[in-house]
Short mmCIF file of C-alpha atoms and ligand atoms in Angstrom, two decimals:
data_model
loop_
_atom_site.label_atom_id
_atom_site.label_comp_id
_atom_site.label_asym_id
_atom_site.label_seq_id
_atom_site.Cartn_x
_atom_site.Cartn_y
_atom_site.Cartn_z
CA MET A 274 39.49 193.66 74.98
CA ASN A 275 42.73 195.58 74.68
CA ILE A 276 44.95 194.54 77.72
CA ILE A 277 47.41 196.29 76.49
CA ASP A 278 48.29 199.36 78.93
CA LYS A 279 50.00 202.41 76.62
CA THR A 280 50.16 205.20 79.17
CA GLU A 281 51.93 203.41 82.43
CA SER A 282 55.55 204.80 83.47
CA LYS A 283 57.91 202.83 81.79
CA ALA A 284 60.46 203.72 84.77
CA ALA A 285 59.42 200.70 86.46
CA ILE A 286 60.30 198.23 83.74
CA ASP A 287 63.51 195.94 83.91
CA PHE A 288 64.55 194.49 80.58
CA GLU A 289 67.08 192.67 82.28
CA ARG A 290 65.06 190.95 84.74
CA TYR A 291 63.00 188.61 82.41
CA ARG A 292 66.20 187.85 80.09
CA LEU A 293 67.37 184.32 78.84
CA ARG A 294 71.13 185.16 79.49
CA ARG A 295 70.43 186.85 82.95
CA PHE A 296 68.57 183.65 84.42
CA LEU A 297 71.49 181.55 82.81
CA ALA A 298 74.25 183.86 84.69
CA GLU A 299 72.86 183.41 88.20
CA LEU A 300 72.32 179.13 87.37
CA PRO A 301 74.64 177.71 89.92
CA PRO A 302 77.94 175.17 88.41
CA GLU A 303 75.29 172.23 88.77
CA GLU A 304 72.69 173.21 86.53
CA ILE A 305 74.74 174.84 83.81
CA GLU A 306 77.98 173.88 81.58
CA ASN A 307 79.87 176.73 79.62
CA ARG A 308 81.30 175.72 76.41
CA ASN A 309 83.97 178.73 75.87
CA GLU A 310 85.34 176.49 73.35
CA PRO A 311 84.34 177.02 69.01
CA THR A 312 81.78 174.58 68.69
CA GLU A 313 80.68 173.23 65.16
CA LEU A 314 76.79 172.98 64.54
CA ALA A 315 77.26 169.53 63.75
CA ALA A 316 78.23 168.67 67.38
CA VAL A 317 75.50 170.53 69.33
CA ALA A 318 73.36 167.52 69.49
CA ALA A 319 75.58 165.25 70.78
CA ALA A 320 76.17 167.95 73.74
CA LEU A 321 72.96 168.21 74.62
CA ASP A 322 71.61 165.07 74.69
CA GLY A 323 70.57 163.51 78.19
CA ASN A 324 72.76 166.12 79.57
CA PRO A 325 71.17 167.05 82.90
CA ARG A 326 72.17 170.49 82.75
CA ALA A 327 71.73 173.72 80.30
CA VAL A 328 74.16 174.53 78.21
CA HIS A 329 75.77 177.68 76.79
CA PHE A 330 77.47 177.68 73.95
CA ARG A 331 79.95 180.45 73.33
CA ALA A 332 80.72 180.41 69.84
CA VAL A 333 78.37 178.13 67.43
CA GLY A 334 79.33 177.51 64.00
CA PRO A 335 81.44 179.77 61.69
CA GLU A 336 79.75 183.30 62.98
CA ARG A 337 80.59 182.72 66.38
CA HIS A 338 76.91 182.91 67.81
CA GLU A 339 75.58 181.91 71.15
CA LEU A 340 73.21 179.40 72.15
CA ALA A 341 71.41 178.07 74.78
CA GLY A 342 70.15 174.61 75.18
CA ASN A 343 68.29 172.23 77.99
CA VAL A 344 67.44 175.13 79.87
CA THR A 345 63.95 174.16 81.35
CA GLY A 346 65.01 170.39 81.24
CA SER A 347 64.99 170.29 85.07
CA ARG A 348 62.42 170.70 87.52
CA ALA A 349 64.94 172.24 89.80
CA ARG A 350 66.00 175.03 87.19
CA ILE A 351 61.95 175.62 86.07
CA ALA A 352 61.34 175.76 90.28
CA ARG A 353 64.43 178.58 90.58
CA ALA A 354 62.97 180.51 87.36
CA LEU A 355 59.81 181.22 89.92
CA GLY A 356 62.57 181.62 92.81
CA VAL A 357 61.23 178.42 94.46
CA ALA A 358 62.13 174.69 95.27
CA PRO A 359 61.01 171.83 93.11
CA HIS A 360 58.46 170.65 95.21
CA GLU A 361 56.87 173.92 95.63
CA LEU A 362 56.87 174.72 91.86
CA LEU A 363 52.99 173.44 91.00
CA HIS A 364 51.73 175.66 94.10
CA GLU A 365 53.89 178.81 93.28
CA VAL A 366 52.50 178.50 89.22
CA ARG A 367 48.75 178.00 91.18
CA GLN A 368 49.57 181.27 93.20
CA ARG A 369 50.74 183.22 90.43
CA LEU A 370 47.99 182.34 88.13
CA ALA A 371 46.00 184.63 90.17
CA ASN A 372 48.06 187.53 90.02
CA SER A 373 46.75 190.65 88.26
CA PRO A 374 48.66 190.85 84.62
CA SER A 375 50.29 194.35 83.68
CA VAL A 376 51.50 194.41 79.99
CA VAL A 377 52.93 197.48 78.88
CA GLU A 378 53.99 198.54 75.41
CA VAL A 379 57.13 200.68 74.77
CA ALA A 380 58.44 202.21 71.93
CA ARG A 381 60.62 200.67 69.20
CA THR A 382 63.44 202.69 70.29
CA GLU A 383 63.20 201.36 73.99
CA ALA A 384 62.99 197.77 73.34
CA PRO A 385 65.73 195.45 73.44
CA ALA A 386 64.62 192.80 71.53
CA GLN A 387 64.85 195.79 68.02
CA GLU A 388 68.29 196.62 68.47
CA ILE A 389 69.11 195.09 65.50
CA VAL A 390 66.61 194.87 62.38
CA LEU A 391 67.23 192.53 59.78
CA THR A 392 64.87 192.69 56.64
CA GLY A 393 65.52 191.82 53.22
CA SER A 394 68.23 190.02 51.93
CA ASP A 395 69.90 190.36 55.89
CA ALA A 396 66.69 188.29 57.32
CA ASP A 397 68.10 184.88 56.49
CA LEU A 398 67.00 181.88 58.66
CA THR A 399 70.09 179.93 57.31
CA ALA A 400 72.34 182.72 59.14
CA LEU A 401 70.96 181.70 62.86
CA PRO A 402 72.52 178.65 64.88
CA VAL A 403 69.99 176.31 63.85
CA HIS A 404 71.47 172.58 63.91
CA LEU A 405 70.46 168.87 63.02
CA GLN A 406 69.08 167.44 66.10
CA HIS A 407 68.29 164.20 65.35
CA GLY A 408 69.98 161.58 62.76
CA ALA A 409 66.40 161.23 60.76
CA ASP A 410 65.29 164.59 60.73
CA GLY A 411 64.17 166.07 57.90
CA ALA A 412 66.44 169.20 58.20
CA PRO A 413 67.89 171.58 60.68
CA TYR A 414 64.84 172.53 62.72
CA ILE A 415 64.42 175.91 65.20
CA SER A 416 62.87 174.09 68.27
CA ALA A 417 62.75 176.59 70.92
CA SER A 418 60.45 179.24 68.65
CA THR A 419 57.61 180.73 70.73
CA ASP A 420 54.71 181.57 68.60
CA PHE A 421 52.72 185.11 69.12
CA VAL A 422 49.79 185.38 67.29
CA VAL A 423 46.65 187.80 67.37
CA ASP A 424 43.50 185.20 67.26
CA PRO A 425 41.23 188.13 65.19
CA LYS A 426 38.01 186.89 66.97
CA THR A 427 39.09 188.13 70.65
CA GLY A 428 42.19 190.24 69.76
CA TRP A 429 44.27 188.09 72.27
CA THR A 430 47.48 187.38 71.29
CA ASN A 431 47.94 183.31 71.42
CA VAL A 432 51.45 182.19 72.29
CA GLY A 433 52.65 178.49 71.86
CA ILE A 434 55.60 176.75 71.13
CA ARG A 435 56.00 175.34 67.78
CA ARG A 436 59.34 173.98 65.57
CA LEU A 437 60.44 175.06 62.51
CA MET A 438 61.89 172.92 59.85
CA LEU A 439 64.31 175.24 57.74
CA ARG A 440 63.50 174.81 53.64
CA GLY A 441 65.15 177.57 52.49
CA ARG A 442 66.44 181.12 54.05
CA THR A 443 63.12 182.57 54.52
CA GLU A 444 60.90 179.46 54.58
CA ALA A 445 60.08 176.94 57.58
CA GLY A 446 57.76 174.05 57.83
CA VAL A 447 55.42 174.99 61.25
CA ASP A 448 54.33 171.60 62.44
CA LEU A 449 50.12 172.69 63.36
CA ASN A 450 49.61 168.93 62.95
CA SER A 451 48.39 168.26 66.99
CA PRO A 452 44.34 170.48 68.02
CA SER A 453 45.78 173.57 69.38
CA ASP A 454 44.47 177.11 69.81
CA LEU A 455 47.35 178.20 67.06
CA ARG A 456 46.09 175.42 64.74
CA ALA A 457 42.47 176.88 65.13
CA ILE A 458 43.23 180.82 64.91
CA TYR A 459 45.39 179.29 61.45
CA GLU A 460 42.52 177.20 59.77
CA ALA A 461 39.79 179.98 60.31
CA SER A 462 42.36 182.75 58.85
CA ALA A 463 43.13 180.52 55.81
CA ALA A 464 39.85 179.63 54.73
CA THR A 465 39.28 183.62 54.07
CA GLY A 466 42.36 182.78 51.86
CA GLN A 467 44.56 185.11 54.24
CA PRO A 468 48.18 184.44 55.29
CA LEU A 469 47.90 184.98 59.23
CA PRO A 470 51.06 187.68 60.72
CA VAL A 471 53.08 185.29 63.01
CA SER A 472 55.89 186.17 65.11
CA PHE A 473 58.52 183.42 66.84
CA VAL A 474 60.79 184.61 69.75
CA VAL A 475 63.74 183.03 70.14
CA GLY A 476 65.62 183.02 73.63
CA SER A 477 63.14 182.75 76.29
CA HIS A 478 63.01 182.99 80.20
CA PRO A 479 61.59 180.06 81.43
CA ILE A 480 58.74 181.43 82.36
CA ASP A 481 57.89 182.67 79.18
CA HIS A 482 57.90 178.98 77.97
CA LEU A 483 55.77 177.97 81.06
CA ALA A 484 53.14 180.31 79.86
CA ALA A 485 53.06 179.17 76.52
CA VAL A 486 53.06 175.32 77.35
CA MET A 487 49.88 176.74 79.45
CA ARG A 488 46.13 176.21 77.49
CA LEU A 489 44.26 178.80 79.34
CA PRO A 490 41.08 180.71 77.78
CA ILE A 491 43.20 184.21 78.56
CA ASP A 492 44.65 186.67 76.35
CA ASP A 493 48.58 184.99 76.64
CA LEU A 494 50.58 188.26 76.91
CA ALA A 495 48.39 188.62 80.09
CA LEU A 496 49.27 184.85 81.11
CA ILE A 497 53.17 185.86 81.23
CA SER A 498 53.08 188.96 83.06
CA SER A 499 50.75 187.08 85.74
CA LEU A 500 53.51 184.25 85.91
CA ARG A 501 56.48 186.26 85.84
CA ALA A 502 54.54 188.51 88.83
CA ALA A 503 55.80 191.96 86.88
CA PRO A 504 54.69 193.80 84.38
CA LEU A 505 55.38 192.72 80.95
CA PRO A 506 56.89 195.45 78.54
CA VAL A 507 55.85 194.41 74.61
CA VAL A 508 56.91 196.12 71.53
CA LYS A 509 55.30 195.83 68.12
CA CYS A 510 57.29 194.41 65.46
CA VAL A 511 58.50 196.07 62.73
CA THR A 512 56.67 194.08 59.64
CA ASN A 513 53.54 192.93 61.31
CA ASP A 514 51.18 193.92 64.04
CA VAL A 515 51.62 191.55 66.33
CA ARG A 516 53.20 192.33 69.75
CA VAL A 517 56.36 190.30 71.35
CA PRO A 518 57.95 190.63 74.93
CA ALA A 519 60.58 193.78 74.40
CA ASP A 520 63.00 191.61 76.14
CA ALA A 521 63.32 188.91 74.11
CA GLU A 522 66.63 188.04 72.61
CA TRP A 523 65.99 187.41 68.94
CA VAL A 524 62.24 187.44 67.02
CA LEU A 525 61.36 186.00 63.69
CA GLU A 526 58.52 187.98 61.89
CA GLY A 527 56.98 187.12 59.25
CA TYR A 528 53.65 185.18 58.22
CA ILE A 529 52.03 181.38 57.61
CA ASP A 530 50.51 181.61 53.63
CA ALA A 531 47.03 180.33 53.51
CA ARG A 532 47.70 177.44 51.35
CA GLY A 533 47.28 174.82 54.48
CA HIS A 534 48.75 171.93 55.16
CA ILE A 535 50.56 171.33 51.97
CA GLU A 536 54.39 170.99 52.66
CA PRO A 537 56.27 168.02 53.86
CA GLU A 538 57.33 167.88 57.26
CA GLY A 539 59.68 165.74 59.82
CA PRO A 540 60.43 163.46 60.31
CA TYR A 541 61.47 164.64 63.69
CA GLY A 542 62.46 163.23 67.57
CA GLU A 543 59.25 163.73 69.39
CA PHE A 544 58.52 164.70 72.96
CA LEU A 545 57.43 160.73 73.32
CA GLY A 546 60.80 160.09 72.46
CA TYR A 547 60.15 158.47 69.01
CA TYR A 548 60.35 160.04 65.51
CA GLY A 549 57.71 161.38 64.29
CA ALA A 550 56.67 160.60 60.39
CA VAL A 551 56.71 163.46 57.70
CA LYS A 552 53.59 165.46 58.00
CA ARG A 553 52.02 167.79 55.40
CA ASN A 554 52.33 171.24 56.98
CA PRO A 555 51.53 174.82 56.72
CA VAL A 556 54.84 177.30 55.64
CA PHE A 557 56.07 180.24 57.46
CA HIS A 558 57.52 182.74 55.77
CA LEU A 559 60.41 185.41 57.28
CA THR A 560 59.66 189.37 56.94
CA ALA A 561 62.18 190.26 59.18
CA ILE A 562 64.73 189.34 62.27
CA THR A 563 65.17 191.89 65.00
CA ARG A 564 67.59 191.03 67.79
CA ARG A 565 69.32 191.96 71.05
CA ARG A 566 72.67 193.50 69.84
CA ASP A 567 74.25 190.32 72.24
CA ALA A 568 71.51 188.17 71.45
CA LEU A 569 71.05 184.76 72.29
CA PHE A 570 70.12 181.67 70.51
CA GLN A 571 68.25 178.95 72.12
CA THR A 572 67.30 175.49 71.27
CA ALA A 573 65.11 172.81 73.13
CA SER A 574 65.50 169.45 73.75
CA ILE A 575 62.28 167.27 72.82
CA GLY A 576 62.95 163.29 71.78
CA GLY A 577 65.56 160.92 72.45
CA LYS A 578 66.22 158.37 75.22
CA TRP A 579 66.63 161.06 78.15
CA LEU A 580 62.74 162.32 78.57
CA SER A 581 63.28 163.48 81.82
CA ARG A 582 66.38 165.79 80.91
CA THR A 583 64.43 167.30 77.68
CA ASP A 584 62.59 170.43 77.89
CA THR A 585 59.53 169.07 76.65
CA ALA A 586 58.80 166.87 79.24
CA LEU A 587 59.41 169.58 82.18
CA LEU A 588 57.70 171.93 80.56
CA ASN A 589 54.60 169.54 80.03
CA ALA A 590 54.74 167.82 83.49
CA VAL A 591 53.86 171.23 85.08
CA ARG A 592 51.04 171.89 82.69
CA THR A 593 49.70 168.34 83.29
CA GLU A 594 50.17 169.11 87.09
CA VAL A 595 48.29 172.27 86.71
CA MET A 596 45.20 171.13 85.04
CA VAL A 597 45.04 168.02 87.14
CA TRP A 598 45.07 169.82 90.22
CA ARG A 599 42.22 172.09 88.80
CA ALA A 600 40.12 168.49 88.20
CA LEU A 601 40.86 166.88 91.35
CA GLU A 602 40.27 169.70 93.70
CA THR A 603 36.62 169.57 92.11
CA ALA A 604 36.42 164.99 92.11
CA VAL A 605 37.70 164.83 95.93
CA ARG A 606 38.51 167.71 97.87
CA GLU A 607 41.68 166.97 99.90
CA PRO A 608 44.21 166.47 97.09
CA LEU A 609 47.54 166.85 98.28
CA ALA A 610 50.03 166.77 95.48
CA VAL A 611 50.09 165.71 92.29
CA HIS A 612 52.99 165.01 90.04
CA ALA A 613 53.24 163.84 85.82
CA THR A 614 56.94 162.13 85.77
CA PRO A 615 59.22 163.64 83.31
CA SER A 616 60.33 160.26 82.13
CA SER A 617 56.90 159.75 80.56
CA GLY A 618 56.91 162.94 78.94
CA GLY A 619 55.47 165.04 81.60
CA MET A 620 52.12 163.69 81.18
CA TYR A 621 51.50 159.87 80.48
CA THR A 622 52.33 158.57 83.88
CA LEU A 623 50.80 160.76 86.76
CA ARG A 624 51.12 160.20 90.41
CA ALA A 625 48.61 162.11 92.74
CA LYS A 626 48.59 161.91 96.76
CA LEU A 627 45.68 162.27 98.52
CA ARG A 628 43.66 161.85 102.43
CA GLN A 629 41.46 159.28 101.34
CA ARG A 630 37.97 160.31 103.75
CA VAL A 631 35.40 158.05 102.01
CA PRO A 632 36.08 154.64 100.62
CA GLY A 633 36.19 155.00 96.52
CA GLU A 634 37.46 158.41 96.75
CA ALA A 635 40.87 156.95 95.33
CA ARG A 636 38.93 155.91 92.05
CA ASN A 637 36.83 158.51 91.50
CA ALA A 638 40.76 160.84 91.65
CA ILE A 639 41.41 158.46 88.93
CA ALA A 640 38.42 158.87 86.87
CA ALA A 641 39.21 162.69 87.16
CA CYS A 642 42.71 162.32 86.02
CA PHE A 643 41.68 160.51 82.87
CA GLY A 644 39.16 163.10 81.87
CA ALA A 645 41.43 166.00 82.66
CA LEU A 646 43.81 165.78 79.92
CA THR A 647 43.64 163.83 76.58
CA ASN A 648 47.73 163.08 77.65
CA VAL A 649 46.98 161.39 80.81
CA LYS A 650 47.23 157.56 80.51
CA HIS A 651 48.58 155.90 83.40
CA VAL A 652 47.45 157.31 86.85
CA PHE A 653 48.62 156.10 90.44
CA VAL A 654 47.04 157.57 93.85
CA VAL A 655 48.72 157.28 96.84
CA ASP A 656 48.02 158.05 100.70
CA PRO A 657 49.72 160.78 102.49
CA ASP A 658 52.87 159.19 103.40
CA ILE A 659 54.32 158.28 100.13
CA ASP A 660 56.98 160.85 98.56
CA ILE A 661 55.32 161.19 94.99
CA PHE A 662 58.39 162.37 93.76
CA SER A 663 60.19 159.51 94.95
CA ASP A 664 60.21 156.55 92.56
CA GLU A 665 61.61 153.96 95.48
CA GLN A 666 58.91 155.06 97.48
CA MET A 667 56.37 154.80 94.88
CA ASP A 668 57.60 151.17 93.65
CA TRP A 669 57.19 150.38 97.46
CA ALA A 670 53.69 151.30 97.49
CA PHE A 671 53.02 149.52 94.51
CA ALA A 672 54.28 146.43 95.28
CA THR A 673 52.59 146.35 98.73
CA ARG A 674 49.99 148.17 98.37
CA PHE A 675 48.07 146.69 95.15
CA GLN A 676 46.04 144.29 94.19
CA ALA A 677 45.35 143.62 90.29
CA ASP A 678 41.75 142.10 90.90
CA ARG A 679 41.03 144.96 93.50
CA ASP A 680 42.80 148.06 92.79
CA LEU A 681 43.34 148.03 88.85
CA VAL A 682 41.35 150.45 86.69
CA VAL A 683 40.93 150.38 83.17
CA MET A 684 39.12 152.06 80.35
CA ASP A 685 39.17 150.93 76.81
CA GLY A 686 38.27 152.77 73.83
CA MET A 687 39.15 156.62 75.12
CA ARG A 688 40.59 160.14 73.54
CA THR A 689 44.43 159.68 72.96
CA VAL A 690 47.59 161.21 71.53
CA PRO A 691 47.79 159.60 68.38
CA ILE A 692 51.93 159.54 68.30
CA ASP A 693 51.66 157.37 71.03
CA PRO A 694 53.68 154.44 69.04
CA SER A 695 51.56 151.70 71.43
CA LEU A 696 48.87 152.49 69.81
CA MET A 697 49.55 150.91 66.63
CA GLY A 698 47.82 153.11 64.66
CA SER A 699 44.65 152.96 66.92
CA ARG A 700 43.11 156.30 67.11
CA VAL A 701 41.49 155.12 70.51
CA GLY A 702 43.27 153.98 73.22
CA ALA A 703 43.50 152.29 76.66
CA LYS A 704 43.33 154.12 80.24
CA ALA A 705 45.13 152.73 83.77
CA GLY A 706 44.65 153.55 87.26
CA PHE A 707 46.77 152.28 90.14
CA ASP A 708 44.93 152.42 93.28
CA LEU A 709 47.74 151.97 95.68
CA THR A 710 46.07 153.53 98.78
CA TRP A 711 44.63 151.55 101.70
CA PRO A 712 41.49 150.52 102.24
CA VAL A 713 40.21 153.41 104.38
CA GLY A 714 40.12 152.45 107.76
CA ALA A 715 42.99 149.52 107.50
CA ALA A 716 45.79 151.82 108.62
CA ALA A 717 45.64 150.68 112.30
CA ARG A 718 46.85 147.09 111.94
CA LEU A 719 50.39 146.41 112.84
CA GLU A 720 51.17 145.27 109.79
CA MET A 721 50.38 148.47 107.95
CA ARG A 722 52.78 150.50 110.11
CA VAL A 723 55.94 151.28 108.72
CA PRO A 724 59.26 150.08 110.93
CA GLU A 725 61.30 153.17 112.00
CA PRO A 726 64.24 153.28 114.05
CA PRO A 727 62.96 153.53 118.24
CA ARG A 728 62.92 157.34 119.71
CA PHE A 729 62.78 156.11 123.04
CA GLY A 730 60.69 158.55 124.32
CA GLY A 731 58.26 156.85 126.66
CA LYS A 732 57.37 157.21 130.43
CA ARG A 733 59.67 156.60 133.23
CA PHE A 734 59.25 153.96 136.10
CA PRO A 735 61.49 152.78 139.26
CA SER A 736 61.57 149.35 137.35
CA ILE A 737 60.63 146.94 134.35
CA GLU A 738 58.34 145.30 137.17
CA ALA A 739 56.84 148.78 137.90
CA ALA A 740 56.11 149.27 134.07
CA LEU A 741 54.69 146.31 133.15
CA ALA A 742 52.25 146.90 136.05
CA ASP A 743 50.82 150.07 134.76
CA GLY A 744 49.94 148.21 131.44
CA PRO A 745 51.46 146.54 128.65
CA LYS A 746 54.29 147.69 126.33
CA PHE A 747 56.24 147.17 123.46
CA PHE A 748 60.62 146.68 124.21
CA GLU A 749 61.05 149.89 123.39
CA GLU A 750 58.99 151.78 126.17
CA LEU A 751 60.59 149.44 128.48
CA MET A 752 63.88 150.25 127.69
CA SER A 753 62.81 153.96 127.53
CA ALA A 754 60.62 153.03 131.25
CA VAL A 755 64.33 152.28 133.12
CA GLY A 756 66.56 154.96 130.76
CA SER A 757 68.41 152.05 129.15
CA ARG A 758 70.63 152.82 126.43
CA ASP A 759 71.46 148.83 125.61
CA GLY A 760 68.44 146.89 125.87
CA ARG A 761 70.50 143.30 126.48
CA GLU A 762 69.70 143.61 130.00
CA ILE A 763 66.34 144.34 129.63
CA VAL A 764 66.40 140.96 127.78
CA ARG A 765 67.91 139.67 131.32
CA GLU A 766 65.33 141.23 133.70
CA LEU A 767 62.59 140.03 131.74
CA GLU A 768 64.55 136.45 132.06
CA ALA A 769 64.60 137.12 135.63
CA LEU A 770 60.92 138.11 135.67
CA ARG A 771 59.18 134.99 134.49
CA ALA A 772 60.35 133.58 137.34
CA LYS A 773 58.32 135.56 139.36
CA VAL A 774 55.59 136.84 137.69
CA ALA A 775 53.17 135.53 134.94
CA LEU A 776 55.35 137.17 131.96
CA ASP A 777 52.89 137.28 128.67
CA ARG A 778 52.72 138.96 125.30
CA ASP A 779 49.72 140.57 123.18
CA ALA A 780 48.76 140.11 119.79
CA ASP A 781 50.72 143.32 119.31
CA GLY A 782 53.69 141.74 120.76
CA ARG A 783 53.45 144.08 123.86
CA TYR A 784 54.99 142.56 127.05
CA LEU A 785 52.47 142.24 129.89
CA ILE A 786 52.01 140.54 133.12
CA LYS A 787 49.26 138.21 133.40
CA SER A 788 46.62 139.13 136.13
CA LYS A 789 46.21 135.64 138.36
C1 FMN B 139 59.77 172.40 73.46
C2 FMN B 139 58.51 172.31 72.74
C3 FMN B 139 58.07 172.67 71.57
C4 FMN B 139 56.61 171.99 70.70
N1 FMN B 139 56.45 171.88 69.15
C5 FMN B 139 55.50 171.61 69.10
C6 FMN B 139 54.84 171.96 67.81
O1 FMN B 139 56.18 172.03 66.81
N2 FMN B 139 53.78 171.93 67.84
C7 FMN B 139 52.65 171.93 68.08
O2 FMN B 139 51.29 171.35 67.48
N3 FMN B 139 52.66 171.62 69.62
C8 FMN B 139 54.19 171.84 70.27
N4 FMN B 139 54.21 172.40 71.46
C9 FMN B 139 53.06 171.65 72.51
C10 FMN B 139 52.55 173.45 72.25
O3 FMN B 139 53.31 174.22 72.32
C11 FMN B 139 51.88 173.13 73.69
O4 FMN B 139 50.58 172.34 73.43
C12 FMN B 139 51.11 175.10 73.62
O5 FMN B 139 50.13 174.93 74.67
C13 FMN B 139 50.21 175.14 72.37
O6 FMN B 139 49.83 176.58 72.72
P1 FMN B 139 48.03 176.93 72.22
O7 FMN B 139 46.71 175.91 72.23
O8 FMN B 139 47.78 178.51 72.73
O9 FMN B 139 48.14 177.42 70.38
C14 FMN B 139 55.79 172.08 71.98
C15 FMN B 139 55.86 172.54 73.12
C16 FMN B 139 57.50 172.64 73.85
C17 FMN B 139 57.82 172.55 75.01
#
């Protein structure tokens, strides 16, 4: 099915609204660092490593290119891209996924992404601001490269993010090792001996990157439009028939040759925080570069010690949460929130909050999360009172509501992500679930209630004795009963009352007058 509309009026299209440059320009100072001074390519990695802010380099390398990094390296920034607060992000993404898409083809003359067209010897990967990201990387990598490919079987455009290891002016290794739609499309096409046309967009709005990491069975151009909640303008590339967003910053056009997984690619600082080894991967050949006149290049943070500040972990987290939410909606009726922690790469550690209706539901939720995604490894399930975005609250629930012999669920021999170094080379691994919920019905006990400052909202009485004659009362209720803003005089009154009536306490500690 062709989803591209060539007739719709182009007047409605705003080519600036979903521009990376515009997104950065609208970030508040706490989310963006502007580096106006010239920066050598060799200094870019250190400026981004662990940096909680996005960085806009205004003059990188001798060409003084503009470069943005860490753009989606915080949940707050991704949420801002969708106009919501961080805790509303998953809900907003889920709602937008239901939007009707509109993909509109525009003429080349209208497309900002083709304001400048470089072909022949002018199309040179080594003229781009591409830096060495980690000490043992095989070469400088383009890391925020979003690939657009047409699947010949469906006619749909597949979109993902794939790194490119520079191997010359017009050649780069492309990592197609993990199972993905692109890998399947490429291998089918290589089997027929045909090169696969591909265009990489570099410089994307965070919403486009979110769409790129989702793996849903639809045309990904439509997915970008749904998530943007706006018509997506696309333009046909100059040297292949792929359509890319017409409002992109840079486009690298070309093809992946049909020779298969033959070229050494890597090592590379990977998304679990460690190096991935050298792999054999296919080769991308550049045929043209197109760009905006004031194009902004982009780099993505992936590996290293500060996973919770990387583009990869934050984008993966939203993908994981969307997939897990779907599984939980089927498995248990009332999921209340899910969160994939960015420090676990946005997938290995998953927190789920639910209202258990019957015993065993927390375990059903754990099983559903295990099955929802290969990448989910450790699942923590909590009751509605716990804030799953708070490490403190999660640790408290873990410390006080969990018994290892009762609440631990372990499954071994499960499919895993092979680059997990703790597997020590094994192809299957273990998953663990931690049920941190109270047993159903147990929360009525005082010892499970959470102490809070007194609220003094109870009923008023003429005296302490009258209040106690009404029934057993907590000390707080006695203070409220007589409007006390101190409390110590109540102790004195109770002392005096003890001489007059039979004063006692019940099991919860309430004061009462014993009947004779
Ligand atoms: C910054 C970033 C870089 C990525 N690089 C790669 C990569 O080089 N190779 C890969 O297989 N997946 C990579 N991914 C993950 C894929 O983009 C993701 O799994 C995507 O959903 C695959 O799309 P597809 O299955 O439609 O082809 C990367 C993700 C991010 C956020």
